[in-house]
């Protein structure tokens, strides 16, 4: 299968800086939300090891379970993230990419961080100054575990860390 058109394009500096700011905001919020939702021994891997670890951003523990957590944040109304191209034409993008290889992702969580592979997905509405956030394990994702399904139906199955109306 050939590459999609967007895979050939290069992002200009302003776009990559904006994506980095959204990612940093997401990680900042995730750290606070994990603490507020009963997680303990929270470690920010990006601060401890490097400015950007490969797959995981935090480790944390709750109810005796250790987690290796990847944070994904998107500006809900940003055109670049809102739509994806499919064979049926342009459709609403309801998935946040998590990994290219779910098996490797799970193994890294287990072997490197002695935890369960997990994620925090944050849907920002920057223009309104609000956001919603969800927590789940890789094993909670049905079907394609390469991404977090953020459809309204799928979000009902995730733990809600924060919600804005």
JSON list of N, CA, C and O in Angstrom, two decimals, residues 61-92:
[
{"chain": "A", "resi": 61, "resn": "UNK", "atom": "N", "xyz": [1.55, 4.63, 39.92]},
{"chain": "A", "resi": 61, "resn": "UNK", "atom": "CA", "xyz": [0.96, 3.46, 40.54]},
{"chain": "A", "resi": 61, "resn": "UNK", "atom": "C", "xyz": [-0.39, 3.83, 41.13]},
{"chain": "A", "resi": 61, "resn": "UNK", "atom": "O", "xyz": [-0.58, 4.94, 41.63]},
{"chain": "A", "resi": 62, "resn": "UNK", "atom": "N", "xyz": [-1.32, 2.89, 41.02]},
{"chain": "A", "resi": 62, "resn": "UNK", "atom": "CA", "xyz": [-2.62, 3.07, 41.66]},
{"chain": "A", "resi": 62, "resn": "UNK", "atom": "C", "xyz": [-3.19, 1.70, 41.98]},
{"chain": "A", "resi": 62, "resn": "UNK", "atom": "O", "xyz": [-3.16, 0.81, 41.12]},
{"chain": "A", "resi": 63, "resn": "UNK", "atom": "N", "xyz": [-3.70, 1.56, 43.18]},
{"chain": "A", "resi": 63, "resn": "UNK", "atom": "CA", "xyz": [-4.31, 0.30, 43.62]},
{"chain": "A", "resi": 63, "resn": "UNK", "atom": "C", "xyz": [-3.38, -0.90, 43.43]},
{"chain": "A", "resi": 63, "resn": "UNK", "atom": "O", "xyz": [-3.80, -1.97, 43.02]},
{"chain": "A", "resi": 64, "resn": "UNK", "atom": "N", "xyz": [-2.09, -0.68, 43.68]},
{"chain": "A", "resi": 64, "resn": "UNK", "atom": "CA", "xyz": [-1.12, -1.76, 43.59]},
{"chain": "A", "resi": 64, "resn": "UNK", "atom": "C", "xyz": [-0.68, -2.13, 42.19]},
{"chain": "A", "resi": 64, "resn": "UNK", "atom": "O", "xyz": [0.07, -3.08, 42.01]},
{"chain": "A", "resi": 65, "resn": "UNK", "atom": "N", "xyz": [-1.12, -1.39, 41.20]},
{"chain": "A", "resi": 65, "resn": "UNK", "atom": "CA", "xyz": [-0.74, -1.65, 39.80]},
{"chain": "A", "resi": 65, "resn": "UNK", "atom": "C", "xyz": [0.18, -0.54, 39.31]},
{"chain": "A", "resi": 65, "resn": "UNK", "atom": "O", "xyz": [-0.12, 0.65, 39.47]},
{"chain": "A", "resi": 66, "resn": "UNK", "atom": "N", "xyz": [1.32, -0.93, 38.73]},
{"chain": "A", "resi": 66, "resn": "UNK", "atom": "CA", "xyz": [2.23, 0.04, 38.12]},
{"chain": "A", "resi": 66, "resn": "UNK", "atom": "C", "xyz": [1.86, 0.23, 36.65]},
{"chain": "A", "resi": 66, "resn": "UNK", "atom": "O", "xyz": [1.56, -0.75, 35.97]},
{"chain": "A", "resi": 67, "resn": "UNK", "atom": "N", "xyz": [1.91, 1.47, 36.21]},
{"chain": "A", "resi": 67, "resn": "UNK", "atom": "CA", "xyz": [1.57, 1.79, 34.82]},
{"chain": "A", "resi": 67, "resn": "UNK", "atom": "C", "xyz": [2.71, 2.55, 34.15]},
{"chain": "A", "resi": 67, "resn": "UNK", "atom": "O", "xyz": [3.36, 3.39, 34.79]},
{"chain": "A", "resi": 68, "resn": "UNK", "atom": "N", "xyz": [2.94, 2.28, 32.89]},
{"chain": "A", "resi": 68, "resn": "UNK", "atom": "CA", "xyz": [3.78, 3.10, 32.02]},
{"chain": "A", "resi": 68, "resn": "UNK", "atom": "C", "xyz": [2.78, 3.82, 31.11]},
{"chain": "A", "resi": 68, "resn": "UNK", "atom": "O", "xyz": [1.99, 3.17, 30.41]},
{"chain": "A", "resi": 69, "resn": "UNK", "atom": "N", "xyz": [2.78, 5.16, 31.16]},
{"chain": "A", "resi": 69, "resn": "UNK", "atom": "CA", "xyz": [1.69, 5.94, 30.56]},
{"chain": "A", "resi": 69, "resn": "UNK", "atom": "C", "xyz": [2.20, 6.84, 29.44]},
{"chain": "A", "resi": 69, "resn": "UNK", "atom": "O", "xyz": [3.14, 7.61, 29.62]},
{"chain": "A", "resi": 70, "resn": "UNK", "atom": "N", "xyz": [1.54, 6.74, 28.30]},
{"chain": "A", "resi": 70, "resn": "UNK", "atom": "CA", "xyz": [1.80, 7.61, 27.16]},
{"chain": "A", "resi": 70, "resn": "UNK", "atom": "C", "xyz": [0.70, 8.67, 27.13]},
{"chain": "A", "resi": 70, "resn": "UNK", "atom": "O", "xyz": [-0.48, 8.35, 27.28]},
{"chain": "A", "resi": 71, "resn": "UNK", "atom": "N", "xyz": [1.09, 9.92, 26.96]},
{"chain": "A", "resi": 71, "resn": "UNK", "atom": "CA", "xyz": [0.12, 11.03, 26.92]},
{"chain": "A", "resi": 71, "resn": "UNK", "atom": "C", "xyz": [-0.06, 11.49, 25.48]},
{"chain": "A", "resi": 71, "resn": "UNK", "atom": "O", "xyz": [0.91, 11.75, 24.78]},
{"chain": "A", "resi": 72, "resn": "UNK", "atom": "N", "xyz": [-1.31, 11.59, 25.07]},
{"chain": "A", "resi": 72, "resn": "UNK", "atom": "CA", "xyz": [-1.65, 12.08, 23.74]},
{"chain": "A", "resi": 72, "resn": "UNK", "atom": "C", "xyz": [-2.62, 13.25, 23.90]},
{"chain": "A", "resi": 72, "resn": "UNK", "atom": "O", "xyz": [-3.67, 13.11, 24.53]},
{"chain": "A", "resi": 73, "resn": "UNK", "atom": "N", "xyz": [-2.26, 14.39, 23.35]},
{"chain": "A", "resi": 73, "resn": "UNK", "atom": "CA", "xyz": [-3.11, 15.58, 23.44]},
{"chain": "A", "resi": 73, "resn": "UNK", "atom": "C", "xyz": [-3.35, 16.13, 22.05]},
{"chain": "A", "resi": 73, "resn": "UNK", "atom": "O", "xyz": [-2.45, 16.14, 21.21]},
{"chain": "A", "resi": 74, "resn": "UNK", "atom": "N", "xyz": [-4.58, 16.56, 21.81]},
{"chain": "A", "resi": 74, "resn": "UNK", "atom": "CA", "xyz": [-4.95, 17.15, 20.52]},
{"chain": "A", "resi": 74, "resn": "UNK", "atom": "C", "xyz": [-5.84, 18.36, 20.77]},
{"chain": "A", "resi": 74, "resn": "UNK", "atom": "O", "xyz": [-6.64, 18.38, 21.69]},
{"chain": "A", "resi": 75, "resn": "UNK", "atom": "N", "xyz": [-5.68, 19.35, 19.90]},
{"chain": "A", "resi": 75, "resn": "UNK", "atom": "CA", "xyz": [-6.60, 20.48, 19.90]},
{"chain": "A", "resi": 75, "resn": "UNK", "atom": "C", "xyz": [-7.81, 20.03, 19.12]},
{"chain": "A", "resi": 75, "resn": "UNK", "atom": "O", "xyz": [-7.74, 19.81, 17.92]},
{"chain": "A", "resi": 76, "resn": "UNK", "atom": "N", "xyz": [-8.92, 19.84, 19.80]},
{"chain": "A", "resi": 76, "resn": "UNK", "atom": "CA", "xyz": [-10.12, 19.24, 19.22]},
{"chain": "A", "resi": 76, "resn": "UNK", "atom": "C", "xyz": [-10.57, 19.91, 17.93]},
{"chain": "A", "resi": 76, "resn": "UNK", "atom": "O", "xyz": [-11.04, 19.25, 17.01]},
{"chain": "A", "resi": 77, "resn": "UNK", "atom": "N", "xyz": [-10.44, 21.22, 17.84]},
{"chain": "A", "resi": 77, "resn": "UNK", "atom": "CA", "xyz": [-10.97, 21.91, 16.68]},
{"chain": "A", "resi": 77, "resn": "UNK", "atom": "C", "xyz": [-9.92, 22.35, 15.68]},
{"chain": "A", "resi": 77, "resn": "UNK", "atom": "O", "xyz": [-10.21, 23.08, 14.75]},
{"chain": "A", "resi": 78, "resn": "UNK", "atom": "N", "xyz": [-8.70, 21.87, 15.82]},
{"chain": "A", "resi": 78, "resn": "UNK", "atom": "CA", "xyz": [-7.66, 22.21, 14.86]},
{"chain": "A", "resi": 78, "resn": "UNK", "atom": "C", "xyz": [-7.89, 21.41, 13.59]},
{"chain": "A", "resi": 78, "resn": "UNK", "atom": "O", "xyz": [-7.96, 20.19, 13.63]},
{"chain": "A", "resi": 79, "resn": "UNK", "atom": "N", "xyz": [-8.03, 22.07, 12.48]},
{"chain": "A", "resi": 79, "resn": "UNK", "atom": "CA", "xyz": [-8.36, 21.42, 11.22]},
{"chain": "A", "resi": 79, "resn": "UNK", "atom": "C", "xyz": [-7.41, 20.28, 10.89]},
{"chain": "A", "resi": 79, "resn": "UNK", "atom": "O", "xyz": [-7.83, 19.23, 10.43]},
{"chain": "A", "resi": 80, "resn": "UNK", "atom": "N", "xyz": [-6.13, 20.43, 11.13]},
{"chain": "A", "resi": 80, "resn": "UNK", "atom": "CA", "xyz": [-5.14, 19.42, 10.79]},
{"chain": "A", "resi": 80, "resn": "UNK", "atom": "C", "xyz": [-5.45, 18.09, 11.50]},
{"chain": "A", "resi": 80, "resn": "UNK", "atom": "O", "xyz": [-5.19, 17.03, 10.99]},
{"chain": "A", "resi": 81, "resn": "UNK", "atom": "N", "xyz": [-5.96, 18.14, 12.73]},
{"chain": "A", "resi": 81, "resn": "UNK", "atom": "CA", "xyz": [-6.23, 16.93, 13.50]},
{"chain": "A", "resi": 81, "resn": "UNK", "atom": "C", "xyz": [-7.67, 16.47, 13.42]},
{"chain": "A", "resi": 81, "resn": "UNK", "atom": "O", "xyz": [-8.00, 15.36, 13.78]},
{"chain": "A", "resi": 82, "resn": "UNK", "atom": "N", "xyz": [-8.56, 17.34, 12.96]},
{"chain": "A", "resi": 82, "resn": "UNK", "atom": "CA", "xyz": [-9.98, 17.04, 13.01]},
{"chain": "A", "resi": 82, "resn": "UNK", "atom": "C", "xyz": [-10.42, 16.05, 11.93]},
{"chain": "A", "resi": 82, "resn": "UNK", "atom": "O", "xyz": [-11.34, 15.28, 12.15]},
{"chain": "A", "resi": 83, "resn": "UNK", "atom": "N", "xyz": [-9.76, 16.06, 10.79]},
{"chain": "A", "resi": 83, "resn": "UNK", "atom": "CA", "xyz": [-10.19, 15.20, 9.69]},
{"chain": "A", "resi": 83, "resn": "UNK", "atom": "C", "xyz": [-9.06, 14.31, 9.21]},
{"chain": "A", "resi": 83, "resn": "UNK", "atom": "O", "xyz": [-7.90, 14.65, 9.32]},
{"chain": "A", "resi": 84, "resn": "UNK", "atom": "N", "xyz": [-9.43, 13.15, 8.69]},
{"chain": "A", "resi": 84, "resn": "UNK", "atom": "CA", "xyz": [-8.48, 12.25, 8.07]},
{"chain": "A", "resi": 84, "resn": "UNK", "atom": "C", "xyz": [-9.03, 11.83, 6.71]},
{"chain": "A", "resi": 84, "resn": "UNK", "atom": "O", "xyz": [-10.23, 11.84, 6.49]},
{"chain": "A", "resi": 85, "resn": "UNK", "atom": "N", "xyz": [-8.13, 11.47, 5.82]},
{"chain": "A", "resi": 85, "resn": "UNK", "atom": "CA", "xyz": [-8.56, 11.00, 4.51]},
{"chain": "A", "resi": 85, "resn": "UNK", "atom": "C", "xyz": [-8.77, 9.50, 4.56]},
{"chain": "A", "resi": 85, "resn": "UNK", "atom": "O", "xyz": [-8.00, 8.78, 5.18]},
{"chain": "A", "resi": 86, "resn": "UNK", "atom": "N", "xyz": [-9.83, 9.03, 3.94]},
{"chain": "A", "resi": 86, "resn": "UNK", "atom": "CA", "xyz": [-10.08, 7.60, 3.85]},
{"chain": "A", "resi": 86, "resn": "UNK", "atom": "C", "xyz": [-10.54, 7.30, 2.44]},
{"chain": "A", "resi": 86, "resn": "UNK", "atom": "O", "xyz": [-10.75, 8.20, 1.64]},
{"chain": "A", "resi": 87, "resn": "UNK", "atom": "N", "xyz": [-10.74, 6.04, 2.15]},
{"chain": "A", "resi": 87, "resn": "UNK", "atom": "CA", "xyz": [-11.19, 5.67, 0.81]},
{"chain": "A", "resi": 87, "resn": "UNK", "atom": "C", "xyz": [-12.58, 6.24, 0.53]},
{"chain": "A", "resi": 87, "resn": "UNK", "atom": "O", "xyz": [-12.94, 6.45, -0.61]},
{"chain": "A", "resi": 88, "resn": "UNK", "atom": "N", "xyz": [-13.35, 6.51, 1.58]},
{"chain": "A", "resi": 88, "resn": "UNK", "atom": "CA", "xyz": [-14.69, 7.08, 1.42]},
{"chain": "A", "resi": 88, "resn": "UNK", "atom": "C", "xyz": [-14.65, 8.61, 1.37]},
{"chain": "A", "resi": 88, "resn": "UNK", "atom": "O", "xyz": [-15.69, 9.25, 1.33]},
{"chain": "A", "resi": 89, "resn": "UNK", "atom": "N", "xyz": [-13.45, 9.19, 1.39]},
{"chain": "A", "resi": 89, "resn": "UNK", "atom": "CA", "xyz": [-13.33, 10.64, 1.40]},
{"chain": "A", "resi": 89, "resn": "UNK", "atom": "C", "xyz": [-12.92, 11.13, 2.77]},
{"chain": "A", "resi": 89, "resn": "UNK", "atom": "O", "xyz": [-12.53, 10.36, 3.63]},
{"chain": "A", "resi": 90, "resn": "UNK", "atom": "N", "xyz": [-13.02, 12.43, 2.98]},
{"chain": "A", "resi": 90, "resn": "UNK", "atom": "CA", "xyz": [-12.60, 13.01, 4.25]},
{"chain": "A", "resi": 90, "resn": "UNK", "atom": "C", "xyz": [-13.63, 12.70, 5.34]},
{"chain": "A", "resi": 90, "resn": "UNK", "atom": "O", "xyz": [-14.83, 12.84, 5.13]},
{"chain": "A", "resi": 91, "resn": "UNK", "atom": "N", "xyz": [-13.14, 12.24, 6.51]},
{"chain": "A", "resi": 91, "resn": "UNK", "atom": "CA", "xyz": [-14.04, 11.96, 7.62]},
{"chain": "A", "resi": 91, "resn": "UNK", "atom": "C", "xyz": [-13.42, 12.47, 8.91]},
{"chain": "A", "resi": 91, "resn": "UNK", "atom": "O", "xyz": [-12.22, 12.73, 8.98]},
{"chain": "A", "resi": 92, "resn": "UNK", "atom": "N", "xyz": [-14.26, 12.59, 9.94]},
{"chain": "A", "resi": 92, "resn": "UNK", "atom": "CA", "xyz": [-13.80, 13.06, 11.24]},
{"chain": "A", "resi": 92, "resn": "UNK", "atom": "C", "xyz": [-12.76, 12.10, 11.80]},
{"chain": "A", "resi": 92, "resn": "UNK", "atom": "O", "xyz": [-12.95, 10.90, 11.81]}
]
